[in-house]
Every structure is written in structure tokens, then in C-alpha cells.
Amino acid sequence: MLKEDIKEPSKETKKLSYKDASGEIQYTLRSDIVFHYTMQKSDKALLGLVCALRGIKPTDVKSILVENPIDLNNIGKESVMDLKLTLNSGVIMNIELQMYTDKFWIPRSILYMCRAFDCIKEGDDYSKLKKTVHYCITDQDLFNAEPEFYAKYALLNKRTYEQYSDMIGINVLQLQYLELATQEDVDNDLVYWAKLFKANTWEEIQTLVQEREDLAEVADMILELNTDNQAKEILEGQRRYREQMASQYAAGCIDTEEKYRVKLEEKDKVIEEKDKRLEAKDEVIEEQGKELDAANQTIADLRKQLEELKKK
């Protein structure tokens, strides 16, 4: 496995240990910078997550190359932190954290997968294309369908369900449905990783690391990023940026709702007036119907009287 150089947090933070930390974790593994940095720096963590997502054994892994290493000195608050990997020189893995609502996530995830799949240069033959899977780790309800802990999507025939190709796919790990995990998910360590992502306190991290002591360095790196001033400034800037974008989105929704609320109220008034006119027409029609019934009854009575006169 190859690991790119990245400027590390100050050496002073290395003296700290996750074992001595307590309480809430401000920036958890669900933060894309924390996630990207940790996976980039820890061979053990990267190997464990890749094997869990792929459902393979560590012995099946010959190499993992981080295609988009980050540098904490050059990260912008608006940076996209998807982790792009090449596994065994033949499989592209694009791992994304989706921890906020995005109604365009589905088309965006397809776009990311297609961009990652398009890895050949002009003039290359198609045999150089690599199998590409986009992995989304989320705690949001991205679908309206039946919930699932680990969902796998492929290109299939809609009638026979025959797979068109296994060259592309999208897998979604939904942390909020941990209780729906299968035994296969447990065996592949996906449940463990889901718990690690969901951990919000140092006590939870300490308990989880007791199960996998080889991942103690992950806990220490999370602590580094939560205590190093430079890293905290970057994380806080990104958090505020995301909050600002979310607030602008919410404000836009509110403005749009207000705009259309007025129009809907106007339409409701028009409809109400039309309903009143229809009710008035219905009343007129009802009265005319009663008058017609009375007239018919009168005609029937007159005919009856006429028949009696004819008989006499």
C-alpha cells in the first residue's frame, strides 16, 4: 500500500492519547477531512475499511493507492473530500461521506462514479478501463424505498435482472440502519466500522478500539485533529461553510415557500369564489328541479282527471 506525504499536526499533540480523552468528540470520523486524513495516514485503517466495503480478506489486497491525497495547508473550506483509491491496480474505489441533506445526491453520485470510471487517456483502448464502484457512507435518508444497512446497486436488465456489466456500481452504507445489518455485514466488519463512524464520545472510541487494538492509531489521529490548532481551524472553517451553505439553502426554500404561499392563497380565493358560484348554480338547479317535479306531478294529475272524465 502506498501512503502519500502530508503535513502532520504539531508534534505536541502526539504526546496525547485517546485513552486519556473523555466526553464528546467535536470532529468525528464523519467529518470528511478527519476521514480522508485518517485513511491516508493509516495503512491499517485503510486496509480494514476497504476490505469491509468490498467484502474481501486482507490477503486479497496487494496494493492500495490514494489517488487524491490532501495537504492540510492547502485545503479550502469548500473542498470536496471524496477519497479516491485504486485497489490492486485494477479497481477504482471512490468513497464519499454524505452527512447532510442533498436532494441531488443520486444524480451527483452517478456523475462521480462516471467521472471516476472515465480513467483512460485519449488514444487508449477500452481494455484499460477499470472496474469502478462509488461508495457512499451516510446517516441521511437518501431513498424513499425500503431501508437497508448496506445497499448495492448495479446495471441490470429491468425484466430478467441479468447484469449488463459488473464494471460499475454504487454501494450505500446507511449508518442509521445499523439494526438491519446482516450476518454477512457483521462478518465483513461493516458493523464495526459503522459503529466507529457513529461514535460521538471518546468512551465509545475506547470501547471499540479494545476490540481492534490495531486501530488505536486511528483514535490517536482523530485526537490529533481535535486538539491541533491548525487542524481545528480548518475543520471549524469547513463546518461553518457547510452550515452557511445549508442556511442559504434553507433560506432559499423559505423564500420560495413564502412566494408561492401568496400565489397559492390567491388561487385558493379564486377557487373559493368559483365554488360559491357553483354552489349557487347548484341551488338554482335544485330549485328548478323541484319546480319541474311539481310541474310533472301537475301534468300527471291532469291526465288522471282527463282519463276519469273520458270514462264518465
PDB file of C-alpha atoms in Angstrom:
ATOM      1  CA  MET A   1       0.000   0.000   0.000  1.00  0.00           C
ATOM      2  CA  LEU A   2       1.186   3.462  -0.867  1.00  0.00           C
ATOM      3  CA  LYS A   3       0.777   6.376   1.512  1.00  0.00           C
ATOM      4  CA  GLU A   4       1.232   9.968   0.366  1.00  0.00           C
ATOM      5  CA  ASP A   5       3.101  12.568   2.397  1.00  0.00           C
ATOM      6  CA  ILE A   6       1.034  15.111   4.232  1.00  0.00           C
ATOM      7  CA  LYS A   7       1.990  17.719   6.755  1.00  0.00           C
ATOM      8  CA  GLU A   8       1.065  16.338  10.126  1.00  0.00           C
ATOM      9  CA  PRO A   9      -0.335  18.242  13.091  1.00  0.00           C
ATOM     10  CA  SER A  10       2.218  19.644  15.528  1.00  0.00           C
ATOM     11  CA  LYS A  11       4.371  17.201  17.479  1.00  0.00           C
ATOM     12  CA  GLU A  12       2.938  18.408  20.778  1.00  0.00           C
ATOM     13  CA  THR A  13      -0.368  16.716  20.045  1.00  0.00           C
ATOM     14  CA  LYS A  14       1.422  13.384  19.554  1.00  0.00           C
ATOM     15  CA  LYS A  15       2.015  13.243  23.315  1.00  0.00           C
ATOM     16  CA  LEU A  16      -1.723  12.959  23.838  1.00  0.00           C
ATOM     17  CA  SER A  17      -3.531   9.643  23.760  1.00  0.00           C
ATOM     18  CA  TYR A  18      -7.144   8.830  23.033  1.00  0.00           C
ATOM     19  CA  LYS A  19      -7.062   6.748  26.234  1.00  0.00           C
ATOM     20  CA  ASP A  20      -6.806   9.964  28.269  1.00  0.00           C
ATOM     21  CA  ALA A  21      -9.618  11.773  26.422  1.00  0.00           C
ATOM     22  CA  SER A  22     -13.197  11.882  27.643  1.00  0.00           C
ATOM     23  CA  GLY A  23     -16.534  13.384  26.712  1.00  0.00           C
ATOM     24  CA  GLU A  24     -17.880  14.402  23.321  1.00  0.00           C
ATOM     25  CA  ILE A  25     -15.767  14.347  20.169  1.00  0.00           C
ATOM     26  CA  GLN A  26     -16.108  17.646  18.334  1.00  0.00           C
ATOM     27  CA  TYR A  27     -14.906  16.372  14.949  1.00  0.00           C
ATOM     28  CA  THR A  28     -15.659  12.692  14.489  1.00  0.00           C
ATOM     29  CA  LEU A  29     -14.770  10.260  11.731  1.00  0.00           C
ATOM     30  CA  ARG A  30     -17.922  11.524   9.971  1.00  0.00           C
ATOM     31  CA  SER A  31     -16.032  14.732   9.182  1.00  0.00           C
ATOM     32  CA  ASP A  32     -14.705  14.244   5.650  1.00  0.00           C
ATOM     33  CA  ILE A  33     -11.352  15.893   6.451  1.00  0.00           C
ATOM     34  CA  VAL A  34     -10.855  13.681   9.518  1.00  0.00           C
ATOM     35  CA  PHE A  35     -11.892  10.667   7.471  1.00  0.00           C
ATOM     36  CA  HIS A  36      -9.679  11.482   4.487  1.00  0.00           C
ATOM     37  CA  TYR A  37      -6.654  12.331   6.637  1.00  0.00           C
ATOM     38  CA  THR A  38      -7.008   9.205   8.783  1.00  0.00           C
ATOM     39  CA  MET A  39      -7.424   6.851   5.834  1.00  0.00           C
ATOM     40  CA  GLN A  40      -4.493   8.481   4.074  1.00  0.00           C
ATOM     41  CA  LYS A  41      -2.158   8.185   7.047  1.00  0.00           C
ATOM     42  CA  SER A  42      -3.155   4.802   8.463  1.00  0.00           C
ATOM     43  CA  ASP A  43      -2.428   1.739   6.349  1.00  0.00           C
ATOM     44  CA  LYS A  44      -4.268  -0.458   8.848  1.00  0.00           C
ATOM     45  CA  ALA A  45      -7.403   1.678   8.808  1.00  0.00           C
ATOM     46  CA  LEU A  46      -7.438   1.955   5.018  1.00  0.00           C
ATOM     47  CA  LEU A  47      -6.969  -1.780   4.608  1.00  0.00           C
ATOM     48  CA  GLY A  48      -9.706  -2.533   7.146  1.00  0.00           C
ATOM     49  CA  LEU A  49     -12.270  -0.214   5.563  1.00  0.00           C
ATOM     50  CA  VAL A  50     -11.526  -1.337   2.013  1.00  0.00           C
ATOM     51  CA  CYS A  51     -11.896  -4.992   2.979  1.00  0.00           C
ATOM     52  CA  ALA A  52     -15.145  -4.265   4.838  1.00  0.00           C
ATOM     53  CA  LEU A  53     -16.691  -2.371   1.913  1.00  0.00           C
ATOM     54  CA  ARG A  54     -15.510  -4.889  -0.677  1.00  0.00           C
ATOM     55  CA  GLY A  55     -16.249  -7.977   1.423  1.00  0.00           C
ATOM     56  CA  ILE A  56     -12.740  -9.354   0.883  1.00  0.00           C
ATOM     57  CA  LYS A  57      -9.893 -10.613   3.071  1.00  0.00           C
ATOM     58  CA  PRO A  58      -6.710  -8.625   3.804  1.00  0.00           C
ATOM     59  CA  THR A  59      -4.731 -11.322   1.987  1.00  0.00           C
ATOM     60  CA  ASP A  60      -6.645 -10.396  -1.197  1.00  0.00           C
ATOM     61  CA  VAL A  61      -5.139  -6.908  -1.111  1.00  0.00           C
ATOM     62  CA  LYS A  62      -1.829  -6.410  -2.865  1.00  0.00           C
ATOM     63  CA  SER A  63      -1.831  -2.610  -3.047  1.00  0.00           C
ATOM     64  CA  ILE A  64      -3.980   0.440  -2.308  1.00  0.00           C
ATOM     65  CA  LEU A  65      -3.079   3.750  -3.904  1.00  0.00           C
ATOM     66  CA  VAL A  66      -4.586   7.015  -2.643  1.00  0.00           C
ATOM     67  CA  GLU A  67      -5.189   8.944  -5.873  1.00  0.00           C
ATOM     68  CA  ASN A  68      -6.143  12.289  -4.273  1.00  0.00           C
ATOM     69  CA  PRO A  69      -4.022  12.896  -1.149  1.00  0.00           C
ATOM     70  CA  ILE A  70      -4.787  16.066   0.805  1.00  0.00           C
ATOM     71  CA  ASP A  71      -2.488  18.654   2.339  1.00  0.00           C
ATOM     72  CA  LEU A  72      -3.864  20.359   5.431  1.00  0.00           C
ATOM     73  CA  ASN A  73      -2.006  23.538   4.440  1.00  0.00           C
ATOM     74  CA  ASN A  74      -3.872  23.852   1.149  1.00  0.00           C
ATOM     75  CA  ILE A  75      -7.388  22.719   1.979  1.00  0.00           C
ATOM     76  CA  GLY A  76     -10.178  25.162   1.224  1.00  0.00           C
ATOM     77  CA  LYS A  77     -13.322  25.124   3.314  1.00  0.00           C
ATOM     78  CA  GLU A  78     -15.341  24.376   0.185  1.00  0.00           C
ATOM     79  CA  SER A  79     -13.129  21.423  -0.830  1.00  0.00           C
ATOM     80  CA  VAL A  80     -14.785  18.150  -1.806  1.00  0.00           C
ATOM     81  CA  MET A  81     -13.241  15.394   0.273  1.00  0.00           C
ATOM     82  CA  ASP A  82     -14.181  12.188  -1.563  1.00  0.00           C
ATOM     83  CA  LEU A  83     -11.449   9.576  -1.160  1.00  0.00           C
ATOM     84  CA  LYS A  84     -10.381   8.043  -4.479  1.00  0.00           C
ATOM     85  CA  LEU A  85      -8.422   4.773  -4.358  1.00  0.00           C
ATOM     86  CA  THR A  86      -7.019   2.242  -6.786  1.00  0.00           C
ATOM     87  CA  LEU A  87      -7.133  -1.289  -5.414  1.00  0.00           C
ATOM     88  CA  ASN A  88      -4.682  -3.895  -6.704  1.00  0.00           C
ATOM     89  CA  SER A  89      -4.052  -1.645  -9.741  1.00  0.00           C
ATOM     90  CA  GLY A  90      -7.370  -2.793 -11.210  1.00  0.00           C
ATOM     91  CA  VAL A  91     -10.348  -1.438  -9.222  1.00  0.00           C
ATOM     92  CA  ILE A  92     -11.235   2.206  -8.629  1.00  0.00           C
ATOM     93  CA  MET A  93     -12.977   2.955  -5.331  1.00  0.00           C
ATOM     94  CA  ASN A  94     -14.487   6.390  -4.761  1.00  0.00           C
ATOM     95  CA  ILE A  95     -15.570   6.727  -1.102  1.00  0.00           C
ATOM     96  CA  GLU A  96     -17.839   9.621  -0.164  1.00  0.00           C
ATOM     97  CA  LEU A  97     -19.244  10.796   3.170  1.00  0.00           C
ATOM     98  CA  GLN A  98     -22.748  12.244   2.847  1.00  0.00           C
ATOM     99  CA  MET A  99     -23.703  13.752   6.202  1.00  0.00           C
ATOM    100  CA  TYR A 100     -26.126  16.455   5.131  1.00  0.00           C
ATOM    101  CA  THR A 101     -29.342  16.536   3.116  1.00  0.00           C
ATOM    102  CA  ASP A 102     -28.874  16.823  -0.640  1.00  0.00           C
ATOM    103  CA  LYS A 103     -31.868  16.243  -2.902  1.00  0.00           C
ATOM    104  CA  PHE A 104     -29.496  15.959  -5.876  1.00  0.00           C
ATOM    105  CA  TRP A 105     -27.362  13.254  -4.274  1.00  0.00           C
ATOM    106  CA  ILE A 106     -28.495  10.461  -6.635  1.00  0.00           C
ATOM    107  CA  PRO A 107     -27.588  12.229  -9.921  1.00  0.00           C
ATOM    108  CA  ARG A 108     -24.422  13.603  -8.289  1.00  0.00           C
ATOM    109  CA  SER A 109     -23.297  10.134  -7.161  1.00  0.00           C
ATOM    110  CA  ILE A 110     -23.843   8.823 -10.701  1.00  0.00           C
ATOM    111  CA  LEU A 111     -21.766  11.690 -12.065  1.00  0.00           C
ATOM    112  CA  TYR A 112     -18.928  10.994  -9.604  1.00  0.00           C
ATOM    113  CA  MET A 113     -18.966   7.310 -10.494  1.00  0.00           C
ATOM    114  CA  CYS A 114     -18.859   8.068 -14.229  1.00  0.00           C
ATOM    115  CA  ARG A 115     -16.021  10.552 -13.814  1.00  0.00           C
ATOM    116  CA  ALA A 116     -14.011   8.009 -11.852  1.00  0.00           C
ATOM    117  CA  PHE A 117     -14.735   5.308 -14.456  1.00  0.00           C
ATOM    118  CA  ASP A 118     -13.501   7.558 -17.266  1.00  0.00           C
ATOM    119  CA  CYS A 119      -9.856   6.936 -16.402  1.00  0.00           C
ATOM    120  CA  ILE A 120      -8.331   6.357 -19.830  1.00  0.00           C
ATOM    121  CA  LYS A 121      -6.478   8.954 -21.859  1.00  0.00           C
ATOM    122  CA  GLU A 122      -7.198   9.991 -25.416  1.00  0.00           C
ATOM    123  CA  GLY A 123      -5.989   7.264 -27.727  1.00  0.00           C
ATOM    124  CA  ASP A 124      -6.066   4.487 -25.089  1.00  0.00           C
ATOM    125  CA  ASP A 125      -8.063   1.358 -25.846  1.00  0.00           C
ATOM    126  CA  TYR A 126     -11.076   0.364 -23.753  1.00  0.00           C
ATOM    127  CA  SER A 127      -9.270  -2.600 -22.216  1.00  0.00           C
ATOM    128  CA  LYS A 128      -7.580  -0.102 -19.895  1.00  0.00           C
ATOM    129  CA  LEU A 129     -10.874   0.875 -18.265  1.00  0.00           C
ATOM    130  CA  LYS A 130     -11.046  -0.250 -14.624  1.00  0.00           C
ATOM    131  CA  LYS A 131     -13.919  -1.568 -12.582  1.00  0.00           C
ATOM    132  CA  THR A 132     -15.315   1.401 -10.651  1.00  0.00           C
ATOM    133  CA  VAL A 133     -17.550   1.466  -7.570  1.00  0.00           C
ATOM    134  CA  HIS A 134     -18.785   4.601  -5.845  1.00  0.00           C
ATOM    135  CA  TYR A 135     -19.234   4.059  -2.089  1.00  0.00           C
ATOM    136  CA  CYS A 136     -21.419   6.382  -0.049  1.00  0.00           C
ATOM    137  CA  ILE A 137     -21.305   6.357   3.751  1.00  0.00           C
ATOM    138  CA  THR A 138     -24.250   8.321   5.091  1.00  0.00           C
ATOM    139  CA  ASP A 139     -26.544   8.955   8.044  1.00  0.00           C
ATOM    140  CA  GLN A 140     -29.210  10.601   5.878  1.00  0.00           C
ATOM    141  CA  ASP A 141     -32.345   9.084   4.355  1.00  0.00           C
ATOM    142  CA  LEU A 142     -31.364   9.327   0.701  1.00  0.00           C
ATOM    143  CA  PHE A 143     -34.087   6.990  -0.562  1.00  0.00           C
ATOM    144  CA  ASN A 144     -37.820   6.563  -0.100  1.00  0.00           C
ATOM    145  CA  ALA A 145     -37.587   2.835  -0.702  1.00  0.00           C
ATOM    146  CA  GLU A 146     -37.328   0.084   1.908  1.00  0.00           C
ATOM    147  CA  PRO A 147     -34.455   0.876   4.303  1.00  0.00           C
ATOM    148  CA  GLU A 148     -31.286  -1.219   4.140  1.00  0.00           C
ATOM    149  CA  PHE A 149     -27.991  -1.126   6.053  1.00  0.00           C
ATOM    150  CA  TYR A 150     -25.723  -1.845   3.089  1.00  0.00           C
ATOM    151  CA  ALA A 151     -27.307  -1.444  -0.328  1.00  0.00           C
ATOM    152  CA  LYS A 152     -25.601  -2.421  -3.586  1.00  0.00           C
ATOM    153  CA  TYR A 153     -26.774  -1.053  -6.934  1.00  0.00           C
ATOM    154  CA  ALA A 154     -25.760  -2.411 -10.330  1.00  0.00           C
ATOM    155  CA  LEU A 155     -26.633  -2.057 -14.023  1.00  0.00           C
ATOM    156  CA  LEU A 156     -29.332  -4.689 -14.630  1.00  0.00           C
ATOM    157  CA  ASN A 157     -31.940  -5.798 -17.167  1.00  0.00           C
ATOM    158  CA  LYS A 158     -35.268  -4.483 -15.814  1.00  0.00           C
ATOM    159  CA  ARG A 159     -37.181  -7.641 -16.799  1.00  0.00           C
ATOM    160  CA  THR A 160     -34.758 -10.517 -16.224  1.00  0.00           C
ATOM    161  CA  TYR A 161     -32.448  -8.759 -13.700  1.00  0.00           C
ATOM    162  CA  GLU A 162     -29.498 -10.053 -15.707  1.00  0.00           C
ATOM    163  CA  GLN A 163     -26.438  -7.922 -15.014  1.00  0.00           C
ATOM    164  CA  TYR A 164     -25.379  -5.832 -18.001  1.00  0.00           C
ATOM    165  CA  SER A 165     -21.871  -5.359 -16.593  1.00  0.00           C
ATOM    166  CA  ASP A 166     -20.078  -5.501 -13.265  1.00  0.00           C
ATOM    167  CA  MET A 167     -17.730  -2.701 -14.341  1.00  0.00           C
ATOM    168  CA  ILE A 168     -19.688  -0.016 -12.473  1.00  0.00           C
ATOM    169  CA  GLY A 169     -21.773   0.097  -9.314  1.00  0.00           C
ATOM    170  CA  ILE A 170     -22.860   2.209  -6.367  1.00  0.00           C
ATOM    171  CA  ASN A 171     -22.872   0.910  -2.783  1.00  0.00           C
ATOM    172  CA  VAL A 172     -24.503   2.822   0.073  1.00  0.00           C
ATOM    173  CA  LEU A 173     -23.700   2.207   3.758  1.00  0.00           C
ATOM    174  CA  GLN A 174     -26.541   3.737   5.793  1.00  0.00           C
ATOM    175  CA  LEU A 175     -25.344   4.198   9.357  1.00  0.00           C
ATOM    176  CA  GLN A 176     -28.813   4.969  10.722  1.00  0.00           C
ATOM    177  CA  TYR A 177     -29.971   1.435   9.859  1.00  0.00           C
ATOM    178  CA  LEU A 178     -27.344  -0.423  11.846  1.00  0.00           C
ATOM    179  CA  GLU A 179     -30.030  -2.673  13.336  1.00  0.00           C
ATOM    180  CA  LEU A 180     -30.782  -4.001   9.824  1.00  0.00           C
ATOM    181  CA  ALA A 181     -27.255  -5.358   9.326  1.00  0.00           C
ATOM    182  CA  THR A 182     -26.968  -8.965   8.169  1.00  0.00           C
ATOM    183  CA  GLN A 183     -24.601 -11.637   9.445  1.00  0.00           C
ATOM    184  CA  GLU A 184     -22.528 -11.051   6.322  1.00  0.00           C
ATOM    185  CA  ASP A 185     -22.200  -7.383   7.310  1.00  0.00           C
ATOM    186  CA  VAL A 186     -21.014  -8.466  10.749  1.00  0.00           C
ATOM    187  CA  ASP A 187     -18.528 -10.961   9.311  1.00  0.00           C
ATOM    188  CA  ASN A 188     -17.124  -8.346   6.921  1.00  0.00           C
ATOM    189  CA  ASP A 189     -16.589  -5.864   9.785  1.00  0.00           C
ATOM    190  CA  LEU A 190     -19.047  -3.378   8.273  1.00  0.00           C
ATOM    191  CA  VAL A 191     -20.948  -3.232  11.564  1.00  0.00           C
ATOM    192  CA  TYR A 192     -17.731  -2.433  13.415  1.00  0.00           C
ATOM    193  CA  TRP A 193     -16.876   0.374  11.005  1.00  0.00           C
ATOM    194  CA  ALA A 194     -20.406   1.741  11.203  1.00  0.00           C
ATOM    195  CA  LYS A 195     -20.065   1.942  14.980  1.00  0.00           C
ATOM    196  CA  LEU A 196     -16.700   3.669  14.562  1.00  0.00           C
ATOM    197  CA  PHE A 197     -18.256   6.263  12.250  1.00  0.00           C
ATOM    198  CA  LYS A 198     -21.216   6.772  14.597  1.00  0.00           C
ATOM    199  CA  ALA A 199     -19.066   7.165  17.729  1.00  0.00           C
ATOM    200  CA  ASN A 200     -19.608  10.619  19.266  1.00  0.00           C
ATOM    201  CA  THR A 201     -17.667  10.231  22.521  1.00  0.00           C
ATOM    202  CA  TRP A 202     -14.151   9.151  23.447  1.00  0.00           C
ATOM    203  CA  GLU A 203     -15.618   6.488  25.704  1.00  0.00           C
ATOM    204  CA  GLU A 204     -17.252   4.873  22.656  1.00  0.00           C
ATOM    205  CA  ILE A 205     -13.968   5.053  20.734  1.00  0.00           C
ATOM    206  CA  GLN A 206     -12.063   3.475  23.648  1.00  0.00           C
ATOM    207  CA  THR A 207     -14.532   0.601  23.816  1.00  0.00           C
ATOM    208  CA  LEU A 208     -14.335  -0.015  20.064  1.00  0.00           C
ATOM    209  CA  VAL A 209     -10.529   0.082  19.988  1.00  0.00           C
ATOM    210  CA  GLN A 210     -10.462  -2.596  22.683  1.00  0.00           C
ATOM    211  CA  GLU A 211     -11.992  -4.900  20.059  1.00  0.00           C
ATOM    212  CA  ARG A 212      -9.442  -3.891  17.430  1.00  0.00           C
ATOM    213  CA  GLU A 213      -6.249  -2.677  19.059  1.00  0.00           C
ATOM    214  CA  ASP A 214      -4.605  -2.387  15.645  1.00  0.00           C
ATOM    215  CA  LEU A 215      -6.825   0.656  15.043  1.00  0.00           C
ATOM    216  CA  ALA A 216      -5.571   2.542  18.091  1.00  0.00           C
ATOM    217  CA  GLU A 217      -3.650   4.826  15.735  1.00  0.00           C
ATOM    218  CA  VAL A 218      -6.958   5.870  14.182  1.00  0.00           C
ATOM    219  CA  ALA A 219      -8.228   7.035  17.560  1.00  0.00           C
ATOM    220  CA  ASP A 220      -4.984   8.912  18.183  1.00  0.00           C
ATOM    221  CA  MET A 221      -5.202  10.626  14.793  1.00  0.00           C
ATOM    222  CA  ILE A 222      -8.773  11.710  15.492  1.00  0.00           C
ATOM    223  CA  LEU A 223      -7.498  13.158  18.752  1.00  0.00           C
ATOM    224  CA  GLU A 224      -4.662  14.950  16.940  1.00  0.00           C
ATOM    225  CA  LEU A 225      -7.082  16.677  14.604  1.00  0.00           C
ATOM    226  CA  ASN A 226      -9.346  17.619  17.521  1.00  0.00           C
ATOM    227  CA  THR A 227      -6.510  19.181  19.519  1.00  0.00           C
ATOM    228  CA  ASP A 228      -4.164  20.692  16.930  1.00  0.00           C
ATOM    229  CA  ASN A 229      -4.925  24.389  16.458  1.00  0.00           C
ATOM    230  CA  GLN A 230      -4.231  24.448  12.728  1.00  0.00           C
ATOM    231  CA  ALA A 231      -6.369  21.389  12.062  1.00  0.00           C
ATOM    232  CA  LYS A 232      -9.182  22.671  14.281  1.00  0.00           C
ATOM    233  CA  GLU A 233      -9.206  25.976  12.410  1.00  0.00           C
ATOM    234  CA  ILE A 234      -9.576  24.123   9.105  1.00  0.00           C
ATOM    235  CA  LEU A 235     -12.306  21.841  10.463  1.00  0.00           C
ATOM    236  CA  GLU A 236     -14.174  24.725  12.048  1.00  0.00           C
ATOM    237  CA  GLY A 237     -13.953  26.729   8.814  1.00  0.00           C
ATOM    238  CA  GLN A 238     -15.364  23.827   6.848  1.00  0.00           C
ATOM    239  CA  ARG A 239     -18.126  23.283   9.398  1.00  0.00           C
ATOM    240  CA  ARG A 240     -19.140  26.934   9.264  1.00  0.00           C
ATOM    241  CA  TYR A 241     -19.031  26.880   5.466  1.00  0.00           C
ATOM    242  CA  ARG A 242     -21.311  23.839   5.372  1.00  0.00           C
ATOM    243  CA  GLU A 243     -23.657  25.477   7.893  1.00  0.00           C
ATOM    244  CA  GLN A 244     -23.686  28.666   5.841  1.00  0.00           C
ATOM    245  CA  MET A 245     -24.475  26.761   2.659  1.00  0.00           C
ATOM    246  CA  ALA A 246     -27.202  24.822   4.464  1.00  0.00           C
ATOM    247  CA  SER A 247     -28.620  28.071   5.867  1.00  0.00           C
ATOM    248  CA  GLN A 248     -28.632  29.672   2.416  1.00  0.00           C
ATOM    249  CA  TYR A 249     -30.373  26.614   1.029  1.00  0.00           C
ATOM    250  CA  ALA A 250     -32.947  26.728   3.823  1.00  0.00           C
ATOM    251  CA  ALA A 251     -33.430  30.489   3.333  1.00  0.00           C
ATOM    252  CA  GLY A 252     -33.975  29.919  -0.381  1.00  0.00           C
ATOM    253  CA  CYS A 253     -36.558  27.258   0.398  1.00  0.00           C
ATOM    254  CA  ILE A 254     -38.327  29.567   2.861  1.00  0.00           C
ATOM    255  CA  ASP A 255     -38.351  32.473   0.360  1.00  0.00           C
ATOM    256  CA  THR A 256     -39.697  30.186  -2.333  1.00  0.00           C
ATOM    257  CA  GLU A 257     -42.358  28.811   0.005  1.00  0.00           C
ATOM    258  CA  GLU A 258     -43.368  32.348   1.004  1.00  0.00           C
ATOM    259  CA  LYS A 259     -43.541  33.445  -2.628  1.00  0.00           C
ATOM    260  CA  TYR A 260     -45.682  30.522  -3.670  1.00  0.00           C
ATOM    261  CA  ARG A 261     -47.737  30.660  -0.477  1.00  0.00           C
ATOM    262  CA  VAL A 262     -49.063  34.073  -1.529  1.00  0.00           C
ATOM    263  CA  LYS A 263     -49.822  32.777  -5.004  1.00  0.00           C
ATOM    264  CA  LEU A 264     -51.492  29.692  -3.585  1.00  0.00           C
ATOM    265  CA  GLU A 265     -53.608  31.839  -1.283  1.00  0.00           C
ATOM    266  CA  GLU A 266     -54.702  33.917  -4.271  1.00  0.00           C
ATOM    267  CA  LYS A 267     -55.549  30.760  -6.196  1.00  0.00           C
ATOM    268  CA  ASP A 268     -57.419  29.415  -3.170  1.00  0.00           C
ATOM    269  CA  LYS A 269     -59.519  32.586  -3.095  1.00  0.00           C
ATOM    270  CA  VAL A 270     -60.314  32.248  -6.798  1.00  0.00           C
ATOM    271  CA  ILE A 271     -61.238  28.602  -6.305  1.00  0.00           C
ATOM    272  CA  GLU A 272     -63.350  29.527  -3.285  1.00  0.00           C
ATOM    273  CA  GLU A 273     -65.255  32.123  -5.328  1.00  0.00           C
ATOM    274  CA  LYS A 274     -65.779  29.588  -8.098  1.00  0.00           C
ATOM    275  CA  ASP A 275     -67.011  27.060  -5.556  1.00  0.00           C
ATOM    276  CA  LYS A 276     -69.501  29.606  -4.213  1.00  0.00           C
ATOM    277  CA  ARG A 277     -70.772  30.329  -7.719  1.00  0.00           C
ATOM    278  CA  LEU A 278     -71.067  26.606  -8.376  1.00  0.00           C
ATOM    279  CA  GLU A 279     -72.956  26.157  -5.118  1.00  0.00           C
ATOM    280  CA  ALA A 280     -75.308  28.975  -6.124  1.00  0.00           C
ATOM    281  CA  LYS A 281     -75.825  27.352  -9.521  1.00  0.00           C
ATOM    282  CA  ASP A 282     -76.454  24.032  -7.820  1.00  0.00           C
ATOM    283  CA  GLU A 283     -79.095  25.664  -5.639  1.00  0.00           C
ATOM    284  CA  VAL A 284     -80.756  27.197  -8.711  1.00  0.00           C
ATOM    285  CA  ILE A 285     -80.652  23.865 -10.499  1.00  0.00           C
ATOM    286  CA  GLU A 286     -82.105  22.185  -7.413  1.00  0.00           C
ATOM    287  CA  GLU A 287     -84.965  24.697  -7.252  1.00  0.00           C
ATOM    288  CA  GLN A 288     -85.623  24.305 -10.967  1.00  0.00           C
ATOM    289  CA  GLY A 289     -85.614  20.553 -10.478  1.00  0.00           C
ATOM    290  CA  LYS A 290     -88.227  20.878  -7.729  1.00  0.00           C
ATOM    291  CA  GLU A 291     -90.350  23.126  -9.940  1.00  0.00           C
ATOM    292  CA  LEU A 292     -90.025  20.637 -12.785  1.00  0.00           C
ATOM    293  CA  ASP A 293     -91.033  17.780 -10.490  1.00  0.00           C
ATOM    294  CA  ALA A 294     -94.071  19.801  -9.357  1.00  0.00           C
ATOM    295  CA  ALA A 295     -94.994  20.571 -12.970  1.00  0.00           C
ATOM    296  CA  ASN A 296     -94.691  16.914 -13.895  1.00  0.00           C
ATOM    297  CA  GLN A 297     -96.873  15.997 -10.936  1.00  0.00           C
ATOM    298  CA  THR A 298     -99.478  18.551 -12.021  1.00  0.00           C
ATOM    299  CA  ILE A 299     -99.469  17.158 -15.564  1.00  0.00           C
ATOM    300  CA  ALA A 300     -99.862  13.657 -14.187  1.00  0.00           C
ATOM    301  CA  ASP A 301    -102.825  14.758 -12.055  1.00  0.00           C
ATOM    302  CA  LEU A 302    -104.480  16.493 -15.008  1.00  0.00           C
ATOM    303  CA  ARG A 303    -104.049  13.411 -17.164  1.00  0.00           C
ATOM    304  CA  LYS A 304    -105.612  11.317 -14.456  1.00  0.00           C
ATOM    305  CA  GLN A 305    -108.572  13.681 -14.223  1.00  0.00           C
ATOM    306  CA  LEU A 306    -108.908  13.652 -18.017  1.00  0.00           C
ATOM    307  CA  GLU A 307    -108.997   9.860 -18.055  1.00  0.00           C
ATOM    308  CA  GLU A 308    -111.730   9.875 -15.413  1.00  0.00           C
ATOM    309  CA  LEU A 309    -113.783  12.403 -17.427  1.00  0.00           C
ATOM    310  CA  LYS A 310    -113.427  10.225 -20.542  1.00  0.00           C
ATOM    311  CA  LYS A 311    -114.741   7.247 -18.631  1.00  0.00           C
ATOM    312  CA  LYS A 312    -117.759   9.227 -17.417  1.00  0.00           C
TER     313      LYS A 312
END
